[in-house]
XYZ file of C-alpha atoms in Angstrom:
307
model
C -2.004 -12.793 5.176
C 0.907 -10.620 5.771
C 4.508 -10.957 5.604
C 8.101 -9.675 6.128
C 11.526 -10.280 5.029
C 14.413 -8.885 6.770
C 17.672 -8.844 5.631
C 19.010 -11.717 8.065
C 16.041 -13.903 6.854
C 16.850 -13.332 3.282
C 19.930 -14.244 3.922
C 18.812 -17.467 5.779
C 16.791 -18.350 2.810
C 19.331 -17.550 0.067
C 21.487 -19.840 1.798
C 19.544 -22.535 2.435
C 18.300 -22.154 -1.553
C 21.938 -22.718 -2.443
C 22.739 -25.627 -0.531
C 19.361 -27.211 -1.959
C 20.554 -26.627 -5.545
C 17.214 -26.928 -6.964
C 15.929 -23.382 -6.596
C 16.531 -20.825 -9.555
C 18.570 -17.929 -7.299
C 19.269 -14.433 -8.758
C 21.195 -12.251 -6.593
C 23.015 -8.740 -7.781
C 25.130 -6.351 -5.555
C 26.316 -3.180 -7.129
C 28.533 -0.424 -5.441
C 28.441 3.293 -7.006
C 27.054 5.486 -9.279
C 24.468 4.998 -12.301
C 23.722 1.166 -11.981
C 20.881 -0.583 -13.460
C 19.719 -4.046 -13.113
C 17.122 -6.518 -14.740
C 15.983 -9.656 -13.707
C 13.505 -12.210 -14.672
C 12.220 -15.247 -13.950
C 8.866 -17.095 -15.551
C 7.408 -20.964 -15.900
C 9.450 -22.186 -13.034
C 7.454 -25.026 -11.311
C 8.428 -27.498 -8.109
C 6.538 -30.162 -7.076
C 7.946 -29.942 -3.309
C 7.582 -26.539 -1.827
C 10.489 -24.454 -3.426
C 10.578 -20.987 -4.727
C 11.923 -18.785 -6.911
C 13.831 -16.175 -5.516
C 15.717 -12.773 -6.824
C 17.645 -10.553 -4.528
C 19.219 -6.641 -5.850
C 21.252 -4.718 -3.488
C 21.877 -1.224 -4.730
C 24.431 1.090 -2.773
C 25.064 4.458 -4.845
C 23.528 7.252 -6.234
C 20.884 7.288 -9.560
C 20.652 3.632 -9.193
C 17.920 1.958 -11.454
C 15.916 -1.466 -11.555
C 14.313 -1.285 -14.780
C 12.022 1.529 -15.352
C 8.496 1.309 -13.206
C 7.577 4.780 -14.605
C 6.972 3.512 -18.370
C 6.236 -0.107 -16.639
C 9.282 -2.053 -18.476
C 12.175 -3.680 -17.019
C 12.965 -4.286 -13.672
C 12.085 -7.265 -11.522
C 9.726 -9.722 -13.320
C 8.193 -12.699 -11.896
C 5.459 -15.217 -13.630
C 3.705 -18.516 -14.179
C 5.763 -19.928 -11.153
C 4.576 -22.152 -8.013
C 5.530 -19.348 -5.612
C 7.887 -16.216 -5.932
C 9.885 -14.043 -3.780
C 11.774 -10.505 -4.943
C 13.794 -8.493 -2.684
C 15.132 -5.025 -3.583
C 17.499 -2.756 -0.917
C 18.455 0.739 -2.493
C 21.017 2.967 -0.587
C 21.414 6.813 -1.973
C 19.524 9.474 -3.887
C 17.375 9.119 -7.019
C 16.856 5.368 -6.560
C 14.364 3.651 -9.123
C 12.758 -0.162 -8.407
C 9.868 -1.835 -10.340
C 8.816 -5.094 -9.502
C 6.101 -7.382 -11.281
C 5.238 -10.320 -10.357
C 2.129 -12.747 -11.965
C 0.199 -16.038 -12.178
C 1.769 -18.014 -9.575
C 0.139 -20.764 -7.472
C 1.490 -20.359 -4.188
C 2.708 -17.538 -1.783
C 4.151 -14.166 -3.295
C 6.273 -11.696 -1.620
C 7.756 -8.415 -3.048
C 9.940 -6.219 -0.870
C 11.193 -2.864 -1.751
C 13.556 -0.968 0.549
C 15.105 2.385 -0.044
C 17.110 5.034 2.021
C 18.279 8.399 0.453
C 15.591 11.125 -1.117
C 13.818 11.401 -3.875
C 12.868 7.825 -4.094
C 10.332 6.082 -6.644
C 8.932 2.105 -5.943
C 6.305 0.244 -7.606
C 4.805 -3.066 -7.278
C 2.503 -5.093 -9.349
C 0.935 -8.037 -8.533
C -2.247 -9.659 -10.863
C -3.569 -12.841 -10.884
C -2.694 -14.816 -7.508
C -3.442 -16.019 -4.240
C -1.403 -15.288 -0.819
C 0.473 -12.173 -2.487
C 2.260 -9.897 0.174
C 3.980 -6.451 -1.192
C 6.078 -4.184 0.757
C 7.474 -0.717 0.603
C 9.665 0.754 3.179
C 11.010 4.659 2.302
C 13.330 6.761 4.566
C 14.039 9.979 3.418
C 12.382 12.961 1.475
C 10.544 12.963 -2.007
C 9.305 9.142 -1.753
C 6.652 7.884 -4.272
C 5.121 4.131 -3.703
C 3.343 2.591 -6.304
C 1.291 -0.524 -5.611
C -0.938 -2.662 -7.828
C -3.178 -5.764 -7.270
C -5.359 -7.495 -9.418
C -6.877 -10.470 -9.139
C -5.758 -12.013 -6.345
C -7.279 -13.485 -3.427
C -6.154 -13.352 0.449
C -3.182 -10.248 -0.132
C -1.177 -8.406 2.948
C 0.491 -5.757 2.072
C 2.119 -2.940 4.246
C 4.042 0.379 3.132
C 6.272 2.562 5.756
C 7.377 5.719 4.389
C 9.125 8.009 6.910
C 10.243 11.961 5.714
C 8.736 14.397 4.022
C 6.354 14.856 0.835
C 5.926 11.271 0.888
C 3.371 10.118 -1.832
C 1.177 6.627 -1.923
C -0.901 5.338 -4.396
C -2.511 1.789 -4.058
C -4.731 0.033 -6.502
C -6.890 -2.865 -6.035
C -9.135 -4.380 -8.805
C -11.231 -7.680 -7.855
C -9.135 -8.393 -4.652
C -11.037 -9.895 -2.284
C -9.841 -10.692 1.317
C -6.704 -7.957 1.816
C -4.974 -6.246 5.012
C -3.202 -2.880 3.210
C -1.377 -0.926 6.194
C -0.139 2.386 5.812
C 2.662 4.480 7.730
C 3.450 7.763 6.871
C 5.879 10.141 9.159
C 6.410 13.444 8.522
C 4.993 16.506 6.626
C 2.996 16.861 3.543
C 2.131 13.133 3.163
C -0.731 12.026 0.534
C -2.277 8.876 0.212
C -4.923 7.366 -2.259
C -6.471 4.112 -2.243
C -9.179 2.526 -4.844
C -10.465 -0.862 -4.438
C -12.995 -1.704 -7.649
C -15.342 -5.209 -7.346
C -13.811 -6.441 -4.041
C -14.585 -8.022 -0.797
C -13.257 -7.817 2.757
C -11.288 -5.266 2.557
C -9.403 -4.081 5.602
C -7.378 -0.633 5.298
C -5.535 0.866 7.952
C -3.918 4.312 7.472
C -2.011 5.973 10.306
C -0.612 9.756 9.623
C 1.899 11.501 11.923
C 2.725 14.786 10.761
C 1.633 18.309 9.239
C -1.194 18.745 6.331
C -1.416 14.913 5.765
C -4.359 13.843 2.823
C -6.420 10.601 2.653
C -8.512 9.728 0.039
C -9.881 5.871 -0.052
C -12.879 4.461 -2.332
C -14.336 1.652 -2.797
C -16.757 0.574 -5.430
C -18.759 -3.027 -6.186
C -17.607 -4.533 -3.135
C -19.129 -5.731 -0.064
C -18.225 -5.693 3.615
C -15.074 -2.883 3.208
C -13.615 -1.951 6.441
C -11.308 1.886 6.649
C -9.895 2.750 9.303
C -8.089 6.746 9.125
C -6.105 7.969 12.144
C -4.231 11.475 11.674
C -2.366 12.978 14.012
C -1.162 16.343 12.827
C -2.306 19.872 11.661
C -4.047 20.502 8.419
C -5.706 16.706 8.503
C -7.882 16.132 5.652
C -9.521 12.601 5.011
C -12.676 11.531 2.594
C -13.656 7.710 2.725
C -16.461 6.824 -0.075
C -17.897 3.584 0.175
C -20.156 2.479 -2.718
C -20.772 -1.190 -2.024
C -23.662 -3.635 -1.502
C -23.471 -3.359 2.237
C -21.920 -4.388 5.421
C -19.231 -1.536 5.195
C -17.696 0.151 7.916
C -15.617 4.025 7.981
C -13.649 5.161 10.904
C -11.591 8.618 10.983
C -10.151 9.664 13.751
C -8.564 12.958 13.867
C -6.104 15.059 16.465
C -4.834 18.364 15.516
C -5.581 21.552 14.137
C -7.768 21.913 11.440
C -9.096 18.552 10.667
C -11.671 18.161 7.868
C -13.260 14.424 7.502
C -15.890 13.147 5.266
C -17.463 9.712 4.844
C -19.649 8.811 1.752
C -21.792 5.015 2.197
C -24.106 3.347 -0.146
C -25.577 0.306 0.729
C -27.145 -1.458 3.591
C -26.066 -1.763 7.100
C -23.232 0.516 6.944
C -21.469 1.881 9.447
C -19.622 5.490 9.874
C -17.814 7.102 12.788
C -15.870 10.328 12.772
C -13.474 11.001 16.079
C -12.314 15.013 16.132
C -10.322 16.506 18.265
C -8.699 19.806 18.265
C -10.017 23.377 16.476
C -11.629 24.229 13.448
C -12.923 20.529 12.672
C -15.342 19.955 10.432
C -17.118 16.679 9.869
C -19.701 15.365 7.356
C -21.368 11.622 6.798
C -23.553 10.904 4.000
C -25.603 7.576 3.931
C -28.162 5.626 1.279
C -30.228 2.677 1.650
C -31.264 0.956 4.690
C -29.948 0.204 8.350
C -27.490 2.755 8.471
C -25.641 4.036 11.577
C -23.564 7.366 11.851
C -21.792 8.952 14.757
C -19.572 12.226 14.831
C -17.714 13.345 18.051
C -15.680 16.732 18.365
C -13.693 18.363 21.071
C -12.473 21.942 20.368
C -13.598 25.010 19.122
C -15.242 26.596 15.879
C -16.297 22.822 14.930
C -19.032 22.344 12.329
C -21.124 18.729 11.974
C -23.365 17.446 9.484
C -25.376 13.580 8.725
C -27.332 13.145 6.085
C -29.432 9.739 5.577
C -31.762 9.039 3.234
């Protein structure tokens, strides 16, 4: 599942959480320089369908919600029947961490920033329905995202400027739509999903020398889908999985350097270039197996290897 939260619907449902008097609210609004902020919620449970809900609105410079680097502090979220954290950060050197765990019901993390040099991470283990988003505008952004555990997760990140930087992490997830936006120049993304199933990643690039690098490992039926549309693209997918896996890249630009790595049975792998100096490589094991490479341009260089 997938989910949003803008900031007229958060309002909407902090209001309507008020009124009701029987949710536990947190809400924080700082103006200026050097703020930090902690929050935490745990064992909350409602037998009608309530949540728990935390809202920090940052506006300022070196701003701080807890410390994701060292994995302390920050927003924290567990043993509750459904949770909901939103963070907005406004200036330069922002920091936001949040961690949420062990609920029963729905989960949704938001983390919104504007200025450069920007640093988000979310971590969610042990759930079912869990949605996480990151949205970055400016230069320097680094998105950290973490799930474990959990069963039937959307999650989307947006990063627009340049030398943005993504790392997602998935660890016995089974049944998850990651979506990935980057805009601009120098963008790098890496994905690893360990012992999942149903996987569906889709990564869009617009920009100059954007990276991909996405593996999966003891899963089944993984779906990737890379589009780049830039100079300098550069994308490996590596699929080691029971079977029933599927790798798309599709590449426009100058170039563009793709390579897809499947192990298991009735996979399938597809590589779309277009543009000069592509080069293109699939690499296949076990049975049923179906590869297909297309290039338009010049100086291009092919290779599929099945055995």
């Amino acid at each position: 599942m997938k989910a949003t939260l803008s900031a007229i619907g958060l309002g909407a449902l902090l209001a309507c959480a008020s009124a009701a008097h029987a949710d536990p609210v947190v809400t924080t609004v700082q103006q200026g320089n050097g703020n930090k902020a902690y929050a935490e919620q745990k064992e909350y449970v409602e037998l009608i369908t309530r949540e728990p809900i935390i809202s920090i609105v940052q506006v300022g410079n070196h701003n701080t919600v807890g410390d994701p680097r060292s994995q302390t502090g920050g927003v924290l979220q567990s043993q509750s029947d459904g949770t909901t954290a939103v963070v907005e950060q406004h200036g330069n050197r922002n920091d936001a961490g949040v961690t949420q765990h062990q609920s029963e019901f729905i989960v949704l993390a938001r983390i919104d920033q504007i200025g450069n040099r920007n640093f988000a991470r979310i971590s969610q283990t042990g759930q079912v329905f869990s949605d996480g988003t990151v949205s970055q505008v400016g230069n320097d952004n680094v998105a950290r995202l973490e799930q474990v555990g959990v069963v039937d997760a959307g999650a989307q990140v947006v990063q627009n400027g340049s030398r943005n930087e993504l790392l997602w992490q998935q660890n016995n997830v089974d049944h998850s739509t990651p979506v990935v936006t980057q805009t601009g120049n120098r963008n790098a993304i890496t994905l690893f999903q360990d012992d999942g199933m149903g996987q569906v990643y889709s990564i869009q690039q617009f920009g100059d020398r954007n990276t991909v690098e996405a593996e999966s490992r003891g899963g089944a039926q993984e779906s990737t889908e890379i589009l780049q549309i830039g100079n300098d693209n550069m994308a490996k997918s590596s699929q080691v999985t029971a079977g029933g896996s599927v790798s798309l890249i599709t590449q426009t630009g100058n170039g563009n350097w793709a390579d897809i790595g499947q192990t298991g049975f009735m996979n399938i792998a597809q590589i779309d270039q277009n543009g000069n100096r592509n080069w293109a490589r699939i690499r296949q094991s076990v049975d049923n197996a179906q590869a297909s490479i297309v290039q338009t341009g010049n100086n291009n260089s092919a290779g599929i290897y099945q055995h």
